[in-house]
PDB file of C-alpha atoms in Angstrom:
ATOM      1  CA  ARG A   1     -52.915  37.165 -62.595  1.00 71.00           C
ATOM      2  CA  PRO A   2     -55.022  39.647 -60.633  1.00 70.00           C
ATOM      3  CA  LEU A   3     -53.746  40.884 -57.291  1.00 75.00           C
ATOM      4  CA  LEU A   4     -57.316  41.605 -56.121  1.00 74.00           C
ATOM      5  CA  GLN A   5     -55.956  44.486 -54.082  1.00 78.00           C
ATOM      6  CA  GLY A   6     -57.142  48.026 -54.002  1.00 77.00           C
ATOM      7  CA  LEU A   7     -57.447  51.114 -51.880  1.00 81.00           C
ATOM      8  CA  PHE A   8     -61.008  51.685 -50.768  1.00 81.00           C
ATOM      9  CA  GLU A   9     -61.907  55.028 -49.242  1.00 82.00           C
ATOM     10  CA  PHE A  10     -65.232  56.248 -47.905  1.00 78.00           C
ATOM     11  CA  ASN A  11     -66.750  59.587 -47.019  1.00 76.00           C
ATOM     12  CA  VAL A  12     -66.231  60.199 -43.309  1.00 77.00           C
ATOM     13  CA  ASP A  13     -69.044  62.769 -43.335  1.00 73.00           C
ATOM     14  CA  HIS A  14     -71.389  59.799 -43.135  1.00 70.00           C
ATOM     15  CA  PRO A  15     -71.682  58.035 -39.799  1.00 71.00           C
ATOM     16  CA  VAL A  16     -70.034  54.621 -39.943  1.00 84.00           C
ATOM     17  CA  THR A  17     -70.960  51.585 -37.886  1.00 91.00           C
ATOM     18  CA  GLN A  18     -69.801  48.017 -38.209  1.00 93.00           C
ATOM     19  CA  GLU A  19     -73.058  47.169 -39.975  1.00 95.00           C
ATOM     20  CA  ASP A  20     -72.563  50.107 -42.383  1.00 92.00           C
ATOM     21  CA  LEU A  21     -69.149  48.699 -43.256  1.00 93.00           C
ATOM     22  CA  TYR A  22     -70.611  45.249 -43.913  1.00 95.00           C
ATOM     23  CA  HIS A  23     -73.184  46.750 -46.257  1.00 95.00           C
ATOM     24  CA  LEU A  24     -70.700  49.120 -47.913  1.00 93.00           C
ATOM     25  CA  THR A  25     -68.189  46.318 -48.438  1.00 93.00           C
ATOM     26  CA  ALA A  26     -70.806  43.989 -49.935  1.00 96.00           C
ATOM     27  CA  HIS A  27     -71.961  46.773 -52.268  1.00 95.00           C
ATOM     28  CA  GLU A  28     -68.695  48.417 -53.325  1.00 93.00           C
ATOM     29  CA  VAL A  29     -66.083  45.682 -52.971  1.00 92.00           C
ATOM     30  CA  THR A  30     -67.851  42.357 -53.424  1.00 91.00           C
ATOM     31  CA  ALA A  31     -70.218  43.583 -56.137  1.00 93.00           C
ATOM     32  CA  HIS A  32     -68.661  46.548 -57.965  1.00 92.00           C
ATOM     33  CA  TYR A  33     -64.934  45.926 -57.540  1.00 90.00           C
ATOM     34  CA  PHE A  34     -65.076  42.194 -58.166  1.00 87.00           C
ATOM     35  CA  SER A  35     -67.352  42.727 -61.173  1.00 87.00           C
ATOM     36  CA  SER A  36     -64.820  45.159 -62.644  1.00 86.00           C
ATOM     37  CA  VAL A  37     -61.979  42.700 -62.062  1.00 86.00           C
ATOM     38  CA  MET A  38     -63.888  39.909 -63.788  1.00 86.00           C
ATOM     39  CA  ARG A  39     -64.745  42.091 -66.796  1.00 85.00           C
ATOM     40  CA  ASP A  40     -61.096  43.061 -67.101  1.00 87.00           C
ATOM     41  CA  LEU A  41     -59.968  39.435 -66.870  1.00 87.00           C
ATOM     42  CA  SER A  42     -62.554  38.417 -69.444  1.00 85.00           C
ATOM     43  CA  TYR A  43     -61.118  41.002 -71.839  1.00 88.00           C
ATOM     44  CA  ARG A  44     -57.516  40.039 -71.102  1.00 88.00           C
ATOM     45  CA  SER A  45     -58.270  36.381 -71.780  1.00 87.00           C
ATOM     46  CA  GLY A  46     -59.806  37.262 -75.148  1.00 89.00           C
ATOM     47  CA  ARG A  47     -63.325  36.155 -74.218  1.00 86.00           C
ATOM     48  CA  GLN A  48     -64.837  39.643 -74.500  1.00 83.00           C
ATOM     49  CA  GLY A  49     -64.103  42.888 -76.307  1.00 83.00           C
ATOM     50  CA  ILE A  50     -62.488  45.927 -74.683  1.00 85.00           C
ATOM     51  CA  GLU A  51     -65.912  47.586 -74.393  1.00 81.00           C
ATOM     52  CA  THR A  52     -66.787  45.183 -71.577  1.00 79.00           C
ATOM     53  CA  THR A  53     -64.160  46.829 -69.370  1.00 80.00           C
ATOM     54  CA  MET A  54     -65.853  50.227 -69.535  1.00 79.00           C
ATOM     55  CA  GLY A  55     -69.144  50.618 -67.763  1.00 76.00           C
ATOM     56  CA  THR A  56     -71.491  53.187 -69.233  1.00 76.00           C
ATOM     57  CA  MET A  57     -73.261  55.465 -66.784  1.00 74.00           C
ATOM     58  CA  CYS A  58     -76.962  55.981 -67.263  1.00 72.00           C
ATOM     59  CA  SER A  59     -77.398  52.837 -69.319  1.00 77.00           C
ATOM     60  CA  PRO A  60     -79.368  49.643 -68.676  1.00 78.00           C
ATOM     61  CA  GLU A  61     -76.067  48.085 -67.575  1.00 82.00           C
ATOM     62  CA  VAL A  62     -76.168  50.302 -64.478  1.00 87.00           C
ATOM     63  CA  ALA A  63     -79.438  48.750 -63.342  1.00 88.00           C
ATOM     64  CA  LEU A  64     -77.779  45.328 -63.187  1.00 88.00           C
ATOM     65  CA  GLY A  65     -74.641  46.688 -61.521  1.00 91.00           C
ATOM     66  CA  GLU A  66     -76.451  48.699 -58.864  1.00 93.00           C
ATOM     67  CA  GLY A  67     -79.180  46.090 -58.457  1.00 92.00           C
ATOM     68  CA  LEU A  68     -76.605  43.415 -57.774  1.00 93.00           C
ATOM     69  CA  ALA A  69     -74.688  45.710 -55.426  1.00 95.00           C
ATOM     70  CA  GLU A  70     -77.861  46.618 -53.537  1.00 95.00           C
ATOM     71  CA  THR A  71     -78.784  42.965 -53.023  1.00 94.00           C
ATOM     72  CA  MET A  72     -75.275  41.529 -52.544  1.00 95.00           C
ATOM     73  CA  ILE A  73     -75.565  41.363 -48.761  1.00 96.00           C
ATOM     74  CA  PHE A  74     -78.777  39.329 -49.181  1.00 93.00           C
ATOM     75  CA  LEU A  75     -77.144  37.034 -51.695  1.00 93.00           C
ATOM     76  CA  LEU A  76     -74.139  36.498 -49.414  1.00 93.00           C
ATOM     77  CA  TYR A  77     -76.301  35.603 -46.415  1.00 95.00           C
ATOM     78  CA  GLY A  78     -79.193  33.939 -48.229  1.00 91.00           C
ATOM     79  CA  SER A  79     -81.811  36.649 -47.673  1.00 92.00           C
ATOM     80  CA  ARG A  80     -82.380  40.058 -46.113  1.00 93.00           C
ATOM     81  CA  GLU A  81     -83.798  38.405 -43.028  1.00 96.00           C
ATOM     82  CA  GLN A  82     -80.834  36.034 -42.720  1.00 96.00           C
ATOM     83  CA  ALA A  83     -78.366  38.937 -43.039  1.00 96.00           C
ATOM     84  CA  ILE A  84     -80.133  40.711 -40.177  1.00 98.00           C
ATOM     85  CA  GLU A  85     -80.221  37.533 -38.098  1.00 98.00           C
ATOM     86  CA  GLU A  86     -76.505  36.841 -38.676  1.00 97.00           C
ATOM     87  CA  LEU A  87     -75.235  40.415 -38.354  1.00 97.00           C
ATOM     88  CA  GLY A  88     -77.621  41.714 -35.707  1.00 96.00           C
ATOM     89  CA  PRO A  89     -80.506  44.148 -35.457  1.00 97.00           C
ATOM     90  CA  GLY A  90     -78.237  47.066 -36.381  1.00 96.00           C
ATOM     91  CA  MET A  91     -78.116  45.604 -39.887  1.00 97.00           C
ATOM     92  CA  GLY A  92     -81.892  45.930 -40.082  1.00 97.00           C
ATOM     93  CA  ILE A  93     -81.530  49.642 -39.354  1.00 96.00           C
ATOM     94  CA  VAL A  94     -78.773  50.019 -41.966  1.00 95.00           C
ATOM     95  CA  LEU A  95     -80.891  48.256 -44.583  1.00 96.00           C
ATOM     96  CA  ALA A  96     -83.977  50.329 -43.777  1.00 96.00           C
ATOM     97  CA  ALA A  97     -81.922  53.532 -44.003  1.00 93.00           C
ATOM     98  CA  ASN A  98     -80.511  52.310 -47.310  1.00 93.00           C
ATOM     99  CA  ASP A  99     -84.032  51.695 -48.625  1.00 94.00           C
ATOM    100  CA  LEU A 100     -84.921  55.273 -47.692  1.00 96.00           C
ATOM    101  CA  GLU A 101     -81.753  56.589 -49.339  1.00 94.00           C
ATOM    102  CA  ASN A 102     -82.701  54.705 -52.500  1.00 93.00           C
ATOM    103  CA  ALA A 103     -86.167  56.272 -52.370  1.00 95.00           C
ATOM    104  CA  ALA A 104     -84.453  59.660 -52.273  1.00 96.00           C
ATOM    105  CA  LYS A 105     -82.197  58.731 -55.211  1.00 94.00           C
ATOM    106  CA  TYR A 106     -85.254  57.617 -57.154  1.00 93.00           C
ATOM    107  CA  ASN A 107     -87.405  60.650 -56.390  1.00 96.00           C
ATOM    108  CA  VAL A 108     -85.205  63.755 -56.142  1.00 97.00           C
ATOM    109  CA  GLY A 109     -84.777  64.126 -59.897  1.00 95.00           C
ATOM    110  CA  ILE A 110     -88.502  63.657 -60.409  1.00 95.00           C
ATOM    111  CA  LEU A 111     -89.306  66.254 -57.772  1.00 97.00           C
ATOM    112  CA  HIS A 112     -86.853  68.863 -59.024  1.00 97.00           C
ATOM    113  CA  LEU A 113     -86.668  68.351 -62.778  1.00 96.00           C
ATOM    114  CA  ARG A 114     -90.182  67.149 -63.582  1.00 95.00           C
ATOM    115  CA  GLU A 115     -92.309  68.593 -60.781  1.00 96.00           C
ATOM    116  CA  GLY A 116     -90.358  71.865 -60.522  1.00 97.00           C
ATOM    117  CA  LYS A 117     -89.788  71.661 -56.771  1.00 97.00           C
ATOM    118  CA  SER A 118     -87.102  73.989 -55.442  1.00 98.00           C
ATOM    119  CA  LEU A 119     -83.884  72.557 -54.040  1.00 97.00           C
ATOM    120  CA  ASP A 120     -85.047  73.594 -50.569  1.00 98.00           C
ATOM    121  CA  GLU A 121     -88.208  71.521 -51.075  1.00 98.00           C
ATOM    122  CA  VAL A 122     -86.098  68.600 -52.317  1.00 98.00           C
ATOM    123  CA  LYS A 123     -83.861  68.891 -49.252  1.00 98.00           C
ATOM    124  CA  ALA A 124     -86.916  68.915 -46.992  1.00 98.00           C
ATOM    125  CA  TYR A 125     -88.223  65.763 -48.716  1.00 98.00           C
ATOM    126  CA  VAL A 126     -84.901  63.953 -48.268  1.00 98.00           C
ATOM    127  CA  ALA A 127     -84.628  65.000 -44.615  1.00 98.00           C
ATOM    128  CA  GLU A 128     -88.256  64.566 -43.552  1.00 98.00           C
ATOM    129  CA  GLN A 129     -89.672  61.827 -45.781  1.00 98.00           C
ATOM    130  CA  CYS A 130     -86.495  59.790 -46.344  1.00 97.00           C
ATOM    131  CA  LEU A 131     -85.050  60.471 -42.870  1.00 96.00           C
ATOM    132  CA  GLN A 132     -81.546  61.162 -44.191  1.00 94.00           C
ATOM    133  CA  ASP A 133     -78.761  62.963 -42.335  1.00 90.00           C
ATOM    134  CA  ASP A 134     -77.315  66.326 -43.406  1.00 92.00           C
ATOM    135  CA  ALA A 135     -74.588  64.770 -45.567  1.00 89.00           C
ATOM    136  CA  HIS A 136     -77.150  62.759 -47.554  1.00 91.00           C
ATOM    137  CA  VAL A 137     -79.513  65.737 -47.807  1.00 96.00           C
ATOM    138  CA  ASP A 138     -76.685  67.772 -49.327  1.00 95.00           C
ATOM    139  CA  LYS A 139     -75.635  64.931 -51.646  1.00 92.00           C
ATOM    140  CA  MET A 140     -79.171  64.315 -52.929  1.00 94.00           C
ATOM    141  CA  SER A 141     -79.783  68.011 -53.670  1.00 94.00           C
ATOM    142  CA  ARG A 142     -76.815  68.247 -56.038  1.00 92.00           C
ATOM    143  CA  GLY A 143     -76.311  65.988 -59.089  1.00 89.00           C
ATOM    144  CA  TRP A 144     -78.834  63.430 -57.906  1.00 93.00           C
ATOM    145  CA  ALA A 145     -81.581  66.063 -58.172  1.00 96.00           C
ATOM    146  CA  GLN A 146     -80.228  68.517 -60.721  1.00 96.00           C
ATOM    147  CA  HIS A 147     -78.382  66.733 -63.511  1.00 93.00           C
ATOM    148  CA  PRO A 148     -80.650  66.222 -66.559  1.00 90.00           C
ATOM    149  CA  ILE A 149     -79.271  62.738 -67.326  1.00 86.00           C
ATOM    150  CA  PHE A 150     -77.847  61.516 -64.043  1.00 85.00           C
ATOM    151  CA  ALA A 151     -80.967  62.318 -62.001  1.00 89.00           C
ATOM    152  CA  PRO A 152     -83.603  60.517 -64.088  1.00 86.00           C
ATOM    153  CA  MET A 153     -81.438  57.630 -65.281  1.00 84.00           C
ATOM    154  CA  TYR A 154     -78.899  56.757 -62.578  1.00 85.00           C
ATOM    155  CA  GLY A 155     -80.937  57.308 -59.420  1.00 85.00           C
ATOM    156  CA  PRO A 156     -83.723  54.897 -60.395  1.00 86.00           C
ATOM    157  CA  ALA A 157     -81.173  52.190 -61.288  1.00 89.00           C
ATOM    158  CA  TYR A 158     -80.760  51.310 -57.610  1.00 89.00           C
ATOM    159  CA  HIS A 159     -84.477  50.740 -57.113  1.00 88.00           C
ATOM    160  CA  PHE A 160     -85.268  49.029 -60.410  1.00 88.00           C
ATOM    161  CA  GLY A 161     -82.041  47.052 -60.486  1.00 90.00           C
ATOM    162  CA  ALA A 162     -82.657  45.687 -57.007  1.00 91.00           C
ATOM    163  CA  GLN A 163     -86.208  44.734 -58.039  1.00 91.00           C
ATOM    164  CA  VAL A 164     -84.875  42.833 -61.055  1.00 91.00           C
ATOM    165  CA  VAL A 165     -82.210  40.998 -59.060  1.00 91.00           C
ATOM    166  CA  ARG A 166     -84.706  40.083 -56.316  1.00 90.00           C
ATOM    167  CA  ALA A 167     -87.144  38.818 -58.948  1.00 92.00           C
ATOM    168  CA  ALA A 168     -84.355  36.752 -60.514  1.00 90.00           C
ATOM    169  CA  ALA A 169     -83.712  35.238 -57.077  1.00 87.00           C
ATOM    170  CA  ASP A 170     -87.252  33.847 -57.197  1.00 86.00           C
ATOM    171  CA  HIS A 171     -86.319  31.819 -60.297  1.00 90.00           C
ATOM    172  CA  LEU A 172     -82.564  31.246 -60.173  1.00 90.00           C
ATOM    173  CA  SER A 173     -80.175  30.090 -57.508  1.00 89.00           C
ATOM    174  CA  GLN A 174     -78.255  32.774 -55.657  1.00 87.00           C
ATOM    175  CA  GLU A 175     -75.045  31.285 -57.027  1.00 89.00           C
ATOM    176  CA  LYS A 176     -76.319  31.681 -60.604  1.00 91.00           C
ATOM    177  CA  ILE A 177     -77.295  35.313 -59.965  1.00 90.00           C
ATOM    178  CA  VAL A 178     -73.889  36.106 -58.485  1.00 88.00           C
ATOM    179  CA  ARG A 179     -72.084  34.324 -61.346  1.00 87.00           C
ATOM    180  CA  LEU A 180     -74.088  36.279 -63.929  1.00 85.00           C
ATOM    181  CA  GLY A 181     -73.883  39.609 -62.116  1.00 84.00           C
ATOM    182  CA  LEU A 182     -70.162  39.389 -61.438  1.00 82.00           C
ATOM    183  CA  HIS A 183     -69.456  38.298 -65.020  1.00 79.00           C
ATOM    184  CA  LEU A 184     -67.958  34.990 -63.947  1.00 79.00           C
ATOM    185  CA  ASP A 185     -69.587  33.331 -66.945  1.00 76.00           C
ATOM    186  CA  GLY A 186     -68.809  36.129 -69.376  1.00 59.00           C
TER     187      GLY A 186
END
């Protein structure tokens, strides 16, 4: 029987508001943590093999996981607009900043690895075009931009995964999407 308890820590270098915590909790706890619990329970009950308990970075699985996590706040409240209406205009700012962070995640590997831009140019892009703070600029100029697998495969998973989950929401109920994404149905 799962305890559904865990210690969740976050980087205090990033500014934290109440709205940030709502978004972070929807992403990390409701989507990622609960998904991991359900995969583990599915294995323990004999419904799935042990491989289902081990996520594989830089695989198509990541697009679903990050896509679900990126849209979880919308699924919980019914839509992006409803989340902003319920949680206040600060949530609109958090979501816009998150969209810009995802643009950085998507593009920094392309800029550095494919286009040959220097890390200083990548940092300038993240700061000026994606309007990210110093902590995010530093974060995006490391593995997100430089790693030959992580950069081109993991960063885009947020953008493409969110597109796929939003498209699914046009055809399936939000409950069905959450049940599939959180592995409630296997």
